[in-house]
Short mmCIF file of C-alpha atoms in Angstrom, two decimals:
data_model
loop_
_atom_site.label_atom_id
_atom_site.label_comp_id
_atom_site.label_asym_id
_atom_site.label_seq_id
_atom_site.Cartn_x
_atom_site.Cartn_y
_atom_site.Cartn_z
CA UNK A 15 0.00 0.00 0.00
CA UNK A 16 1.02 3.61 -0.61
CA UNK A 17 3.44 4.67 2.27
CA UNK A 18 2.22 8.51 2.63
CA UNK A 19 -1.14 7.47 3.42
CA UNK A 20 -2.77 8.92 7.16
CA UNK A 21 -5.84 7.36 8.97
CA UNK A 22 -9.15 8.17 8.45
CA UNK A 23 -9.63 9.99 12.14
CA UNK A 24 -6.30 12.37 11.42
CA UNK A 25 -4.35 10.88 14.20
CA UNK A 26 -1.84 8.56 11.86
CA UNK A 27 -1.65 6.39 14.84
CA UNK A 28 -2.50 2.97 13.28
CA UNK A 29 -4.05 1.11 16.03
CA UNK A 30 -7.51 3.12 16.77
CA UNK A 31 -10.97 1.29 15.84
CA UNK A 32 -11.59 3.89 13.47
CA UNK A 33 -8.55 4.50 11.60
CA UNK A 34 -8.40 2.99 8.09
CA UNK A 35 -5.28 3.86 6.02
CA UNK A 36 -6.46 6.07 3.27
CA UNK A 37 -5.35 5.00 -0.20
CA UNK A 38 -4.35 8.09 -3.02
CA UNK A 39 -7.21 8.82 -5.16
CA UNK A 40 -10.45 7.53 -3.28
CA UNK A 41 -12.50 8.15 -0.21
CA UNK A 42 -14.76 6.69 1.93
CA UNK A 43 -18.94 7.90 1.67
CA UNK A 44 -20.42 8.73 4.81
CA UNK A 45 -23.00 5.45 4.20
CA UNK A 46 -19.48 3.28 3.42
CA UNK A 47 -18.66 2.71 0.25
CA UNK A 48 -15.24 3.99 -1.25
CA UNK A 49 -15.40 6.85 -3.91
CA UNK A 50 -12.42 7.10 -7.04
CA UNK A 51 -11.34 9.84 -8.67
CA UNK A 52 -8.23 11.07 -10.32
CA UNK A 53 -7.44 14.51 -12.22
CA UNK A 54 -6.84 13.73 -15.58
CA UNK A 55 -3.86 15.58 -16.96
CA UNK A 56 -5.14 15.06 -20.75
CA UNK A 57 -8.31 16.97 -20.33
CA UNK A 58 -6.25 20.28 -17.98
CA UNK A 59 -6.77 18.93 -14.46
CA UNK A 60 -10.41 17.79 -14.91
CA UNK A 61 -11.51 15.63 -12.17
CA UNK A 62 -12.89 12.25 -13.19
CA UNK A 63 -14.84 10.27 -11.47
CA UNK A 64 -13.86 6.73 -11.84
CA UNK A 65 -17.05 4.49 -9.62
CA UNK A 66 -18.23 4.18 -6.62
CA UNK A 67 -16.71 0.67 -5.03
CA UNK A 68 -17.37 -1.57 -1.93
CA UNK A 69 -13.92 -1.52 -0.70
CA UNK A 70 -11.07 0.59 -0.10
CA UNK A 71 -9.29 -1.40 -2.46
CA UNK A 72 -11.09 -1.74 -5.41
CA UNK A 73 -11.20 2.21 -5.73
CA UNK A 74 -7.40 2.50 -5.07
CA UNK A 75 -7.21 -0.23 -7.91
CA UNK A 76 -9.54 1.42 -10.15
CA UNK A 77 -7.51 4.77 -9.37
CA UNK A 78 -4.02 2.94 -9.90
CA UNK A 79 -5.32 1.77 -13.48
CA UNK A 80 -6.83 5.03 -14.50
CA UNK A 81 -3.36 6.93 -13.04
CA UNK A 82 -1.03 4.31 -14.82
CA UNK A 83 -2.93 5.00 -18.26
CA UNK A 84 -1.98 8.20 -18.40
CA UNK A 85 1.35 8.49 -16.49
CA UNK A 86 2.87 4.87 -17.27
CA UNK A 87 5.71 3.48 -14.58
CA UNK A 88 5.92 7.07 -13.21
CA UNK A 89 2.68 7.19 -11.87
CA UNK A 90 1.84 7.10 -7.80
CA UNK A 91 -0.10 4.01 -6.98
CA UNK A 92 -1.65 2.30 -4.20
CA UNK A 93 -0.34 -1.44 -5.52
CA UNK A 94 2.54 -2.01 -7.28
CA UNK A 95 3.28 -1.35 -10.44
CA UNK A 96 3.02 -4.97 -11.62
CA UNK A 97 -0.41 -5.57 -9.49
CA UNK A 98 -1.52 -2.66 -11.63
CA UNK A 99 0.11 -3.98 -14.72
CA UNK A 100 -1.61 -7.76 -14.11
CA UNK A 101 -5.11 -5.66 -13.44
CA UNK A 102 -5.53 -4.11 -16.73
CA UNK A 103 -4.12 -7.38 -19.13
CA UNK A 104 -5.99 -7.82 -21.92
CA UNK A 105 -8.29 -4.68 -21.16
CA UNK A 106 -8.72 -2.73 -24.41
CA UNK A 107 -8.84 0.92 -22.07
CA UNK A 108 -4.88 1.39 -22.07
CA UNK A 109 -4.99 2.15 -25.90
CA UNK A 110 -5.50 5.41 -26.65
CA UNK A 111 -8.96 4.82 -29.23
CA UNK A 112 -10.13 8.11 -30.67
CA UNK A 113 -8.23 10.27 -28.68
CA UNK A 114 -10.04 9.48 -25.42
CA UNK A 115 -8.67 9.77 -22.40
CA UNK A 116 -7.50 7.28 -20.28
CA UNK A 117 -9.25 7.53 -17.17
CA UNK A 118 -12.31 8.12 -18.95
CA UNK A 119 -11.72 4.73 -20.93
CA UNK A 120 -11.36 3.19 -17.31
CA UNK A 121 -14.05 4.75 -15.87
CA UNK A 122 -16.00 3.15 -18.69
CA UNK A 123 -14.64 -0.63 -18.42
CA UNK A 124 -16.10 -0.37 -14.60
CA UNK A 125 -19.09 1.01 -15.45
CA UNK A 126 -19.70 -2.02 -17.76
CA UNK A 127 -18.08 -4.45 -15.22
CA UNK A 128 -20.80 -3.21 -12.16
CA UNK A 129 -23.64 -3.05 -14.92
CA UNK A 130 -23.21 -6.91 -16.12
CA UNK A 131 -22.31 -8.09 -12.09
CA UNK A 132 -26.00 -6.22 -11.46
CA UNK A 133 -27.38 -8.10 -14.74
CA UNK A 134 -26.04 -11.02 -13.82
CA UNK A 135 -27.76 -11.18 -10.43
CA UNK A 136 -31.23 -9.81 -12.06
CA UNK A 137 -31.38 -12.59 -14.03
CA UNK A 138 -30.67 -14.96 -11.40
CA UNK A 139 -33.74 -13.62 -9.56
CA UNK A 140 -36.14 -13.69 -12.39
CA UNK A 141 -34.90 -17.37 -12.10
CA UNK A 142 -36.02 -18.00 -8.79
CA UNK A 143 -39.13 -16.17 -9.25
CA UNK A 144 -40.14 -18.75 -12.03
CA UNK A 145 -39.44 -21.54 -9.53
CA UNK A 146 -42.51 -23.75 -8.30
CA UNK A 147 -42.17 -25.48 -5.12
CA UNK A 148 -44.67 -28.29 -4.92
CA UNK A 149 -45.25 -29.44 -1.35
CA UNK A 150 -46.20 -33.24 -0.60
CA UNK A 151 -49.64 -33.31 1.64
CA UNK A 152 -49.44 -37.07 1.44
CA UNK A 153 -51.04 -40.25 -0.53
CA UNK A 154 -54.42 -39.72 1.31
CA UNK A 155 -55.38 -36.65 0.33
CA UNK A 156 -54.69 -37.08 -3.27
CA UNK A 157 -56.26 -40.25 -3.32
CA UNK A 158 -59.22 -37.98 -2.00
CA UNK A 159 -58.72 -35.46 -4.49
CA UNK A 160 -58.60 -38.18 -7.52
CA UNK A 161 -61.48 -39.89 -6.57
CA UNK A 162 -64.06 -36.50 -6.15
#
């Protein structure tokens, strides 16, 4: 993990309940889940926003992808360099397609990866809903039911 980083409470103490190293690039939401962003040097310092993530790692991920994009090996990251490296193999965002930024091109591959994870479940529910459950009430009663 990145060195620099404080706890969350400002004390840098490392063993209070409360204090969770902070990773470069994301942030926690008051209702818990970790926020991304970088400033994307190709578009003057715009912020992007890259997702918003379960964990504190998965938003220092997607911001070490989105950073290494743009800035390569020279980059600050969270992971190292190869973790980041390994992450984005075989991804189609590192090219530079239409002259589109990087981070936007990440932001874009997790998009897609939350909306099929959501699809994915949806369709396992529509699933179950279609299930029928048929209970056994015994011989006796359809025996009663067959001969009526």
């Amino acid at each position: 993990m990145y060195e620099g980083g404080g706890c969350e409470c400002d004390k840098r103490c490392g063993y209070h309940p409360t204090c969770v190293p902070m990773q470069v690039g994301c942030r926690k939401r008051p209702w818990g889940k970790f926020a991304a962003e970088i400033r994307d040097s190709t578009r003057n310092g715009k912020r992007v926003w890259l997702g918003t993530f379960d964990t504190a790692e998965a938003a220092a991920l997607a911001y070490d992808q989105a950073s290494y994009a743009m800035r390569g090996s020279s980059s600050v990251v969270n992971f190292s360099v190869e973790t980041v490296k390994d992450s984005l193999n075989g991804t189609p965002c590192c090219r530079n397609m239409d002259g589109e930024s990087p981070a936007l091109a990440i932001k874009a591959m997790h998009k897609l990866q939350k909306m099929s994870l959501s699809s994915n479940s949806g369709e396992e529910n529509k699933q179950q809903k279609n299930l029928l459950i048929f209970e056994d009430l015994g011989s006796d009663l359809l025996d009663e039911l067959l001969s009526s």
